[in-house]
PDB file of C-alpha atoms in Angstrom:
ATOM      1  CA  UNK A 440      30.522  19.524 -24.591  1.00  0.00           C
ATOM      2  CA  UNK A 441      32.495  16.131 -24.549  1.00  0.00           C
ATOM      3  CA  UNK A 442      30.184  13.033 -23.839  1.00  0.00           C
ATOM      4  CA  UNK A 443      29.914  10.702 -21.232  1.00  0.00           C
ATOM      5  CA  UNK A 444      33.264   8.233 -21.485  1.00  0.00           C
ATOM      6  CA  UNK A 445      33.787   5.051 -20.378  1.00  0.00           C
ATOM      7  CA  UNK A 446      37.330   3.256 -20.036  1.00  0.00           C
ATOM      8  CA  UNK A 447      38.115   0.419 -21.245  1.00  0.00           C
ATOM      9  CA  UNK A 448      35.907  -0.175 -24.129  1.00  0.00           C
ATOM     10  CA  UNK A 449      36.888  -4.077 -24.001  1.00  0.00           C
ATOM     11  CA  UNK A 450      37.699  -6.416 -21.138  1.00  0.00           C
ATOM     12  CA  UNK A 451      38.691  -9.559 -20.989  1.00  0.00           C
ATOM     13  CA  UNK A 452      39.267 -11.463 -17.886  1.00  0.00           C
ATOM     14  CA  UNK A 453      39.547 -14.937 -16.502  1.00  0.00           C
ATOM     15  CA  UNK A 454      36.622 -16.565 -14.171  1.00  0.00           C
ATOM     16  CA  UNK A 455      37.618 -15.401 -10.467  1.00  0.00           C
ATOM     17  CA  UNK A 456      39.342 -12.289 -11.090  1.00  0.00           C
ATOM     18  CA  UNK A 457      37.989  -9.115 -10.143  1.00  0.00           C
ATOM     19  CA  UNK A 458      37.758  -5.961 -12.736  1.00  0.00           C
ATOM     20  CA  UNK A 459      36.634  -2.177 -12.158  1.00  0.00           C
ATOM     21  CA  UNK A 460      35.031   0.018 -15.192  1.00  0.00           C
ATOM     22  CA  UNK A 461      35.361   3.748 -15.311  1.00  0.00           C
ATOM     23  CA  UNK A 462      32.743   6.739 -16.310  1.00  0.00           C
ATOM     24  CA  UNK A 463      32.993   9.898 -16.555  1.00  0.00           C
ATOM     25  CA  UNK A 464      29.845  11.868 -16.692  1.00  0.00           C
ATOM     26  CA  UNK A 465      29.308  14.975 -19.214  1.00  0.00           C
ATOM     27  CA  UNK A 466      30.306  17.942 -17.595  1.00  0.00           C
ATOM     28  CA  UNK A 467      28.449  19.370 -15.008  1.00  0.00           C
ATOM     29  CA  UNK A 468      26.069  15.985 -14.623  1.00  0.00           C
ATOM     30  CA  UNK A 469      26.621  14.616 -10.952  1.00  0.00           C
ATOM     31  CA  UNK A 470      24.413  11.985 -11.381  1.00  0.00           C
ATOM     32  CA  UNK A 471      25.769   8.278 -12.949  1.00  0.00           C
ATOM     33  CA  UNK A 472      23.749   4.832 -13.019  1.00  0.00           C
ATOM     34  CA  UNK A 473      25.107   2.393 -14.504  1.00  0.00           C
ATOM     35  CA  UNK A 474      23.592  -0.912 -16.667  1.00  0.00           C
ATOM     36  CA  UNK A 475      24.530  -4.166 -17.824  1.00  0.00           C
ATOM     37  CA  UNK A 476      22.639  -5.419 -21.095  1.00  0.00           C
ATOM     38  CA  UNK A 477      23.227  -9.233 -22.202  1.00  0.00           C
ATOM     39  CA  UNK A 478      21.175 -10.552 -24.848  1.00  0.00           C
ATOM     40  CA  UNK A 479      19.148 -13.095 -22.866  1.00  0.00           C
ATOM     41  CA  UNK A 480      18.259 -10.423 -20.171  1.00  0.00           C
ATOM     42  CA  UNK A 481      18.186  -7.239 -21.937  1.00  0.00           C
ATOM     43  CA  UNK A 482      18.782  -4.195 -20.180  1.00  0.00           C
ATOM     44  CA  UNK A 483      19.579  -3.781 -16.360  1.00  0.00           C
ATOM     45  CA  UNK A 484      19.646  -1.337 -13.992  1.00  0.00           C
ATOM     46  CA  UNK A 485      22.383  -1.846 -12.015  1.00  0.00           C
ATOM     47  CA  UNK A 486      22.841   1.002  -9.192  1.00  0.00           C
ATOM     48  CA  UNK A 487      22.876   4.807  -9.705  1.00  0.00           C
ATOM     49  CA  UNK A 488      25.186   7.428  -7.164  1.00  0.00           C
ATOM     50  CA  UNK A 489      24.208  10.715  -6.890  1.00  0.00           C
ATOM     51  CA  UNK A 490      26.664  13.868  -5.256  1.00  0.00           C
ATOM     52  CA  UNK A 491      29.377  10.713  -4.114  1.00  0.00           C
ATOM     53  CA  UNK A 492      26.018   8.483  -2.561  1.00  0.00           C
ATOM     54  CA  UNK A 493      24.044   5.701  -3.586  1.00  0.00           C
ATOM     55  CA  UNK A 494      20.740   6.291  -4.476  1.00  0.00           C
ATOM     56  CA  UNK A 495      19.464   3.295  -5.928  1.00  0.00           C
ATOM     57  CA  UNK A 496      20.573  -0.281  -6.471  1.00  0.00           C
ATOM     58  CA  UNK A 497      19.376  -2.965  -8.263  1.00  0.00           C
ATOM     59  CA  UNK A 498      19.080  -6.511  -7.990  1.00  0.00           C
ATOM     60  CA  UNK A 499      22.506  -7.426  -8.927  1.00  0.00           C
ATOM     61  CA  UNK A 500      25.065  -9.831  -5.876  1.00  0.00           C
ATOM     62  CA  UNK A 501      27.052  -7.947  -3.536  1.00  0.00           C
ATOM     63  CA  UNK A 502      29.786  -8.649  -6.366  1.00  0.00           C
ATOM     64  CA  UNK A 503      28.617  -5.780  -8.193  1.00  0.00           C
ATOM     65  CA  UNK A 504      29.923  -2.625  -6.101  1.00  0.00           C
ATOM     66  CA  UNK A 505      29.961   1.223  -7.376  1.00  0.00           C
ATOM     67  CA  UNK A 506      31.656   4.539  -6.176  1.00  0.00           C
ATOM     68  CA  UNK A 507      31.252   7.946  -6.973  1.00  0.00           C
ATOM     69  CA  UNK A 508      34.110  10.635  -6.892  1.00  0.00           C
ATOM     70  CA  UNK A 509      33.889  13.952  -5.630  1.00  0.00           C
ATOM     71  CA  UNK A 510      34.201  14.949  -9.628  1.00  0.00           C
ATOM     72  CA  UNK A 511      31.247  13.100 -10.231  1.00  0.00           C
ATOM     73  CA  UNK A 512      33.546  10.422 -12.167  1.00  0.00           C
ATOM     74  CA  UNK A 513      32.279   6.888 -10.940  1.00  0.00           C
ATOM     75  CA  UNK A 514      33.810   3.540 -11.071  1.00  0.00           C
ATOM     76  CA  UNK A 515      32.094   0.028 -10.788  1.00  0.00           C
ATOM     77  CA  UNK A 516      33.791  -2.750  -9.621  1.00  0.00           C
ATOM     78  CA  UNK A 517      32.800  -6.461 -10.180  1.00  0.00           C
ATOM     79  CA  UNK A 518      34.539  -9.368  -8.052  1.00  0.00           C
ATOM     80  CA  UNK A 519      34.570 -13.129  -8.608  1.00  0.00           C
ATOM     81  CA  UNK A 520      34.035 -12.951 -12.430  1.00  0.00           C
ATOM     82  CA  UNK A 521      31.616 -15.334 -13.252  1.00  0.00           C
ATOM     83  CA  UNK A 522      31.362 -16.680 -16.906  1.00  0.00           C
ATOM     84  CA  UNK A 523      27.513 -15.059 -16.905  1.00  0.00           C
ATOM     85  CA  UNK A 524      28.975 -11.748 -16.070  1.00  0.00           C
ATOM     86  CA  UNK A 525      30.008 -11.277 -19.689  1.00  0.00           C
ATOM     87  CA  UNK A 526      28.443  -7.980 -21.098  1.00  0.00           C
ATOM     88  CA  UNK A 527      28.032  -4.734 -21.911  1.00  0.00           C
ATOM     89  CA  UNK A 528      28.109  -2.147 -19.438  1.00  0.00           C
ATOM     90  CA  UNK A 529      26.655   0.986 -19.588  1.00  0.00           C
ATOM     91  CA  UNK A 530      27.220   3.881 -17.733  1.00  0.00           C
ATOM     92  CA  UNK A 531      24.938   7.067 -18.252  1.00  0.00           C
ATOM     93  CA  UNK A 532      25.072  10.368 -16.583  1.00  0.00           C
ATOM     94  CA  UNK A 533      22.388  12.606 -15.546  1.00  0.00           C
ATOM     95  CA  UNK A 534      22.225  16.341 -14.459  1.00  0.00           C
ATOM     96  CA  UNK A 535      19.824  15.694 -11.505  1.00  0.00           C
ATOM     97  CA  UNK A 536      19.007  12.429 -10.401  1.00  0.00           C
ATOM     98  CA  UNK A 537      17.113   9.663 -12.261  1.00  0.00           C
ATOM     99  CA  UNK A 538      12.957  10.315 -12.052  1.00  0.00           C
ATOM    100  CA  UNK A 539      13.075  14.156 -12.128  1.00  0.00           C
ATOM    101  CA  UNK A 540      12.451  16.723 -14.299  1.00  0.00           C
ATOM    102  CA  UNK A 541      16.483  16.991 -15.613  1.00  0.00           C
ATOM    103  CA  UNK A 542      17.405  13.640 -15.163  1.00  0.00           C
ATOM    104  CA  UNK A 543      17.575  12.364 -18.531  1.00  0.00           C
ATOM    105  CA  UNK A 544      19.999  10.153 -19.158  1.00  0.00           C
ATOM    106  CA  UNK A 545      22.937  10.280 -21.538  1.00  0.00           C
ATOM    107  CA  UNK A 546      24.397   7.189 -22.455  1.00  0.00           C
ATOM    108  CA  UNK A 547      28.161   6.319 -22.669  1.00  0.00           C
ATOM    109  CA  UNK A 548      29.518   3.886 -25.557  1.00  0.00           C
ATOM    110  CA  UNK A 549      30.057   1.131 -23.273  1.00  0.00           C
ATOM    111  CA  UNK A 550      32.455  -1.230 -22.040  1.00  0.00           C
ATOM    112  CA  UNK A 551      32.217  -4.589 -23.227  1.00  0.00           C
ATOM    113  CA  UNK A 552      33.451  -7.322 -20.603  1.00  0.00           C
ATOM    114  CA  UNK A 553      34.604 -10.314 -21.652  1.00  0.00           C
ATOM    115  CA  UNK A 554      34.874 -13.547 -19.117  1.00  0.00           C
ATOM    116  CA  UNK A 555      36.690 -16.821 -20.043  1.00  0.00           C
TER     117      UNK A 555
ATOM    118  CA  UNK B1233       6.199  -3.069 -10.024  1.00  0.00           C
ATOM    119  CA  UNK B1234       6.484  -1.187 -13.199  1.00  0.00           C
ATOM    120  CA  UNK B1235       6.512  -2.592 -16.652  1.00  0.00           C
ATOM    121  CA  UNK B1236       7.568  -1.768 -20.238  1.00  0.00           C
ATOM    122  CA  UNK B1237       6.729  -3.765 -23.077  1.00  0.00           C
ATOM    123  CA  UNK B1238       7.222  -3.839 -26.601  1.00  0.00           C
ATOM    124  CA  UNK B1239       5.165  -6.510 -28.289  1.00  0.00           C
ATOM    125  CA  UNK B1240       7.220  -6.092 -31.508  1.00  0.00           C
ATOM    126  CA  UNK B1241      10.225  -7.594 -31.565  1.00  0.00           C
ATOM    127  CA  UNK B1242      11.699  -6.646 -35.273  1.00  0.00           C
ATOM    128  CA  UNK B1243       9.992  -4.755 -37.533  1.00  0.00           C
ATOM    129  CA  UNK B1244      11.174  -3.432 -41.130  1.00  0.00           C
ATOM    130  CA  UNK B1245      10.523  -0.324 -43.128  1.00  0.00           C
ATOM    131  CA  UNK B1246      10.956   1.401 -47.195  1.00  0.00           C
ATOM    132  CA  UNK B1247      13.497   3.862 -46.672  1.00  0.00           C
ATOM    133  CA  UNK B1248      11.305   7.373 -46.949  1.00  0.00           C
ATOM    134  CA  UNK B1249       8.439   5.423 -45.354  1.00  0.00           C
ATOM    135  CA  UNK B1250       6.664   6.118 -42.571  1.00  0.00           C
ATOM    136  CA  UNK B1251       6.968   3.491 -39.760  1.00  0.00           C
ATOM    137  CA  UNK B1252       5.734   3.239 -35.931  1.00  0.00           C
ATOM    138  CA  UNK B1253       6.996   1.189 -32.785  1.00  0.00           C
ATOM    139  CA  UNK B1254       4.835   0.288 -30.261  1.00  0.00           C
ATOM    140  CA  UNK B1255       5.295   0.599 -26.294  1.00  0.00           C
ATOM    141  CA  UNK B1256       3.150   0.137 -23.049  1.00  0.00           C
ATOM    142  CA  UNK B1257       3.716   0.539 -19.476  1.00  0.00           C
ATOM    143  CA  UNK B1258       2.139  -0.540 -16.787  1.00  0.00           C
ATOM    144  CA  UNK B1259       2.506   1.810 -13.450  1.00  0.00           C
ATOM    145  CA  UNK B1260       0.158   3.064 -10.702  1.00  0.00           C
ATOM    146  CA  UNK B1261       1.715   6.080 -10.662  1.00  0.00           C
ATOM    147  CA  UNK B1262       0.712   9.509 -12.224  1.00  0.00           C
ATOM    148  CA  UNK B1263       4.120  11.400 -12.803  1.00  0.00           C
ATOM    149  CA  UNK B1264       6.668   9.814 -14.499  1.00  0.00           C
ATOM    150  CA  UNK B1265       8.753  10.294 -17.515  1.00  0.00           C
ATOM    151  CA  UNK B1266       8.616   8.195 -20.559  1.00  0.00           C
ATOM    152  CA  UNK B1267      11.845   7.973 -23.318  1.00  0.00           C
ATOM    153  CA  UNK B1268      13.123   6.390 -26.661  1.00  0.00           C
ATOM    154  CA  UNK B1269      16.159   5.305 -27.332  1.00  0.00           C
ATOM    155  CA  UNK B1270      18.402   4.418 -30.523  1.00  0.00           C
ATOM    156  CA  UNK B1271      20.841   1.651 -30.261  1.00  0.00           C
ATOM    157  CA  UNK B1272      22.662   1.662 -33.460  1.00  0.00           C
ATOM    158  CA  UNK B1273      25.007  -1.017 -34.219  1.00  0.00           C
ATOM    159  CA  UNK B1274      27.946   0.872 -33.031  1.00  0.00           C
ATOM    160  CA  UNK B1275      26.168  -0.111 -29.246  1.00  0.00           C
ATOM    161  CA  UNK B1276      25.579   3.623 -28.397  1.00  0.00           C
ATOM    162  CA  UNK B1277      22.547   4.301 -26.230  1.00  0.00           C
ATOM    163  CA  UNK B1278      21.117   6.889 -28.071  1.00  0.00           C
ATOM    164  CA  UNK B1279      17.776   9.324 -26.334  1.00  0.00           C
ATOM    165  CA  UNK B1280      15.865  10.060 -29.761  1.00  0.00           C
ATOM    166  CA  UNK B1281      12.975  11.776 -27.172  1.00  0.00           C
ATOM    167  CA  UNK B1282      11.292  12.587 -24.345  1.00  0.00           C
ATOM    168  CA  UNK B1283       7.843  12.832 -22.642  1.00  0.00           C
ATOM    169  CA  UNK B1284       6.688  13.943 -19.391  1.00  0.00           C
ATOM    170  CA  UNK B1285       3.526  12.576 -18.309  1.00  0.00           C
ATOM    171  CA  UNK B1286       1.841  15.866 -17.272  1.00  0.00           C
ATOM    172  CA  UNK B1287       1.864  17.091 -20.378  1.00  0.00           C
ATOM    173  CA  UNK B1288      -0.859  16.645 -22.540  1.00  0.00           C
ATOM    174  CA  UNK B1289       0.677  17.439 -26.172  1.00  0.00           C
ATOM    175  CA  UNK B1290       2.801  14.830 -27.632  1.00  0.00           C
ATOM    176  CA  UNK B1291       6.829  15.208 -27.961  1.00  0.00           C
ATOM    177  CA  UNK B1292       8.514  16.043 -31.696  1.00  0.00           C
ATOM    178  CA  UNK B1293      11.935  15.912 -32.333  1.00  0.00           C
ATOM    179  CA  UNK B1294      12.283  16.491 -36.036  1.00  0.00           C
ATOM    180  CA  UNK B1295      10.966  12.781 -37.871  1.00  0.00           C
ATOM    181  CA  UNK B1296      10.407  11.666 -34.761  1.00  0.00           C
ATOM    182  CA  UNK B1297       6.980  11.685 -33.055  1.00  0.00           C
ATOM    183  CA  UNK B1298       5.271  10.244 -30.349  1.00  0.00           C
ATOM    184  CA  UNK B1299       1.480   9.072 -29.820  1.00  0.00           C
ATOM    185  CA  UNK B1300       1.217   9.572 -25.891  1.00  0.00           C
ATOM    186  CA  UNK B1301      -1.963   7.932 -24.377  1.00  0.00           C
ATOM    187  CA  UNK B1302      -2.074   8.128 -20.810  1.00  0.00           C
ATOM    188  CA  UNK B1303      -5.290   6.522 -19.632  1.00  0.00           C
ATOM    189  CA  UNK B1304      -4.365   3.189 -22.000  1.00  0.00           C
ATOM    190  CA  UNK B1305      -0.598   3.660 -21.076  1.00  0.00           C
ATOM    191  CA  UNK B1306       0.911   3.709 -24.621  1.00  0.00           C
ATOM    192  CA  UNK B1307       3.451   5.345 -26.018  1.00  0.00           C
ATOM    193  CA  UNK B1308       4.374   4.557 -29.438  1.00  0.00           C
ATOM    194  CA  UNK B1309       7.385   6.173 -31.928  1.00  0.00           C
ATOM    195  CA  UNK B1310       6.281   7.529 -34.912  1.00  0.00           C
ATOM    196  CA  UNK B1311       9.550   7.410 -37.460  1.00  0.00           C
ATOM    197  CA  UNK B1312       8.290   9.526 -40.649  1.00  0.00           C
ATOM    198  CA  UNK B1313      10.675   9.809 -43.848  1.00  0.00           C
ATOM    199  CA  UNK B1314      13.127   6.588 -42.819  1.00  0.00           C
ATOM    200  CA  UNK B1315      16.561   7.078 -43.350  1.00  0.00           C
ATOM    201  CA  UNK B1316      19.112   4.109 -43.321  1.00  0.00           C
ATOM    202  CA  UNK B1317      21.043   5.220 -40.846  1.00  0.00           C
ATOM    203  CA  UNK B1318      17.643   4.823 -38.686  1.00  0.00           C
ATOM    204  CA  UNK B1319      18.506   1.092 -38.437  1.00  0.00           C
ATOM    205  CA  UNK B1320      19.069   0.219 -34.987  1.00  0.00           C
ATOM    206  CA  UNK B1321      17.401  -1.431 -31.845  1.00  0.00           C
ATOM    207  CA  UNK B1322      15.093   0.891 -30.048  1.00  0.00           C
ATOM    208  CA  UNK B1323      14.206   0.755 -26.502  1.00  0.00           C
ATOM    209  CA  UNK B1324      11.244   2.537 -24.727  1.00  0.00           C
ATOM    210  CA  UNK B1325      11.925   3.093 -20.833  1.00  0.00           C
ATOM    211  CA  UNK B1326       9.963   4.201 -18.698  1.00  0.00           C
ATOM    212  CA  UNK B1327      10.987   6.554 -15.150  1.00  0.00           C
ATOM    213  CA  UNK B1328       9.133   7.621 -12.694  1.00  0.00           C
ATOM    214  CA  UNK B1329       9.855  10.113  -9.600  1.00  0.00           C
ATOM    215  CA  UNK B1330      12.885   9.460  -7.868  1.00  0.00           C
ATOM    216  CA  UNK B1331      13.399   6.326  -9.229  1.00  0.00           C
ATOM    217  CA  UNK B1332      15.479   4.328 -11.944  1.00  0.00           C
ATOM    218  CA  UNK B1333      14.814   3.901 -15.752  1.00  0.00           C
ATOM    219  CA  UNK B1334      12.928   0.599 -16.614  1.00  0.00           C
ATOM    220  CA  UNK B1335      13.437  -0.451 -19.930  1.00  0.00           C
ATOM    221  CA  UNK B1336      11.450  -2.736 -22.675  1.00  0.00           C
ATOM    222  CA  UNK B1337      13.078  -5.915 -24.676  1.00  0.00           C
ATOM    223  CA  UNK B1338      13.508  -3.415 -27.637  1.00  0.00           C
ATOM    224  CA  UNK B1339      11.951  -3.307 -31.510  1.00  0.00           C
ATOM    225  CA  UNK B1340      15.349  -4.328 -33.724  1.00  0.00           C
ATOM    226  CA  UNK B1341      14.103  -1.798 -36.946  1.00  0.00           C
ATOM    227  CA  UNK B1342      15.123  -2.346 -40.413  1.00  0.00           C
ATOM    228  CA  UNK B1343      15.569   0.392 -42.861  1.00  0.00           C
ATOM    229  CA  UNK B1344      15.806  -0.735 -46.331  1.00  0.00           C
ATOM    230  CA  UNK B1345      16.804   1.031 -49.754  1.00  0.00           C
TER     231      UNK B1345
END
């Protein structure tokens, strides 16, 4: 079974501009939260969507927007670049939602975002 | 709010040796899920193993081991045999019901020859 895949793998992008990431969950997972790690803050939860809905967000601007597709495949959109918005984001798919019993999460390789 | 730390930021190890992370939580909850994961160099999220809280025996997953205490709310990884391509940054994250994983600073582990 393929993994979950995230597209691009590197971004870069000028202060102001807007970009959207892409996941696609392992097959048969309908469940996708997405993170952003940077080295100073580590590892964030960003906002997870569950059958097309949002289940949980974190503490992240109104910038920071998600979807989910009927196909489970989710996108995350980011507006306003900000030079501190430079990281890795990590999208990770679940069959069930995140805190029950099948809602481990499996990790995608990342996108790494670049802003100048 | 819930809480993962890892007191250990890098830690280094004999390849073949035996070597163990630490991890606590803090939570006022009594279900919840507790997980390891490998972060190679390569940036790949890895889960290296699971826990559920309800269960009394600790998980196994090949070399790798965990010592679950509930009532001090620790939950170390227990690496046996090292390999080098063990060598990553592992993370300990805690979940519980219905709600997002938390994750720790991470233990940057060094496997040498």
């Amino acid at each position: 079974k393929a993994g979950v895949t995230q597209t691009p793998r590197y971004l870069i992008k000028t202060r102001g501009q807007q970009v959207t990431l892409s996941c696609s969950p392992i097959s048969g997972h309908r469940s996708v939260s997405w993170y952003q790690q940077t080295p100073g803050q580590g590892l964030q939860f960003l906002f997870e969507y569950f059958s097309e809905t949002q289940r949980n967000k974190g503490n992240f601007p109104g910038r920071f927007s998600g979807r989910q597709f009927s196909n489970s495949r989710s996108e995350m959109n980011v507006s306003t670049l900000e030079l501190g918005d430079s990281a890795l984001y990590l999208c990770a798919s679940s069959l069930a939602p995140s805190g029950t019993a099948e809602g481990e999460q499996y990790f995608g390789p990342g996108t790494r975002l670049t802003v100048t | 709010a819930q809480t993962v730390t890892q007191s250990q930021p890098e830690m280094s190890v004999q390849e073949a040796e035996t070597v163990t992370l630490s991890c606590t939580y803090d939570t006022s909850e009594n279900n919840y899920y507790l997980f390891w994961y490998k972060q190679p160099p390569s940036r790949q999220m890895i889960l290296v193993i699971r826990q559920e809280a309800y269960k009394q025996q600790n998980a196994t997953e090949n070399r790798f081991s965990v010592n679950f205490q509930k009532a001090a709310k620790s939950f170390s990884l227990k690496i046996s045999d090292s390999q080098l391509g063990d060598t990553a940054m592992y993370f300990c994250a805690f979940m519980r019901n219905t709600d997002k994983l938390i994750f720790g600073t991470g233990t940057r582990l060094q496997v040498f020859p």
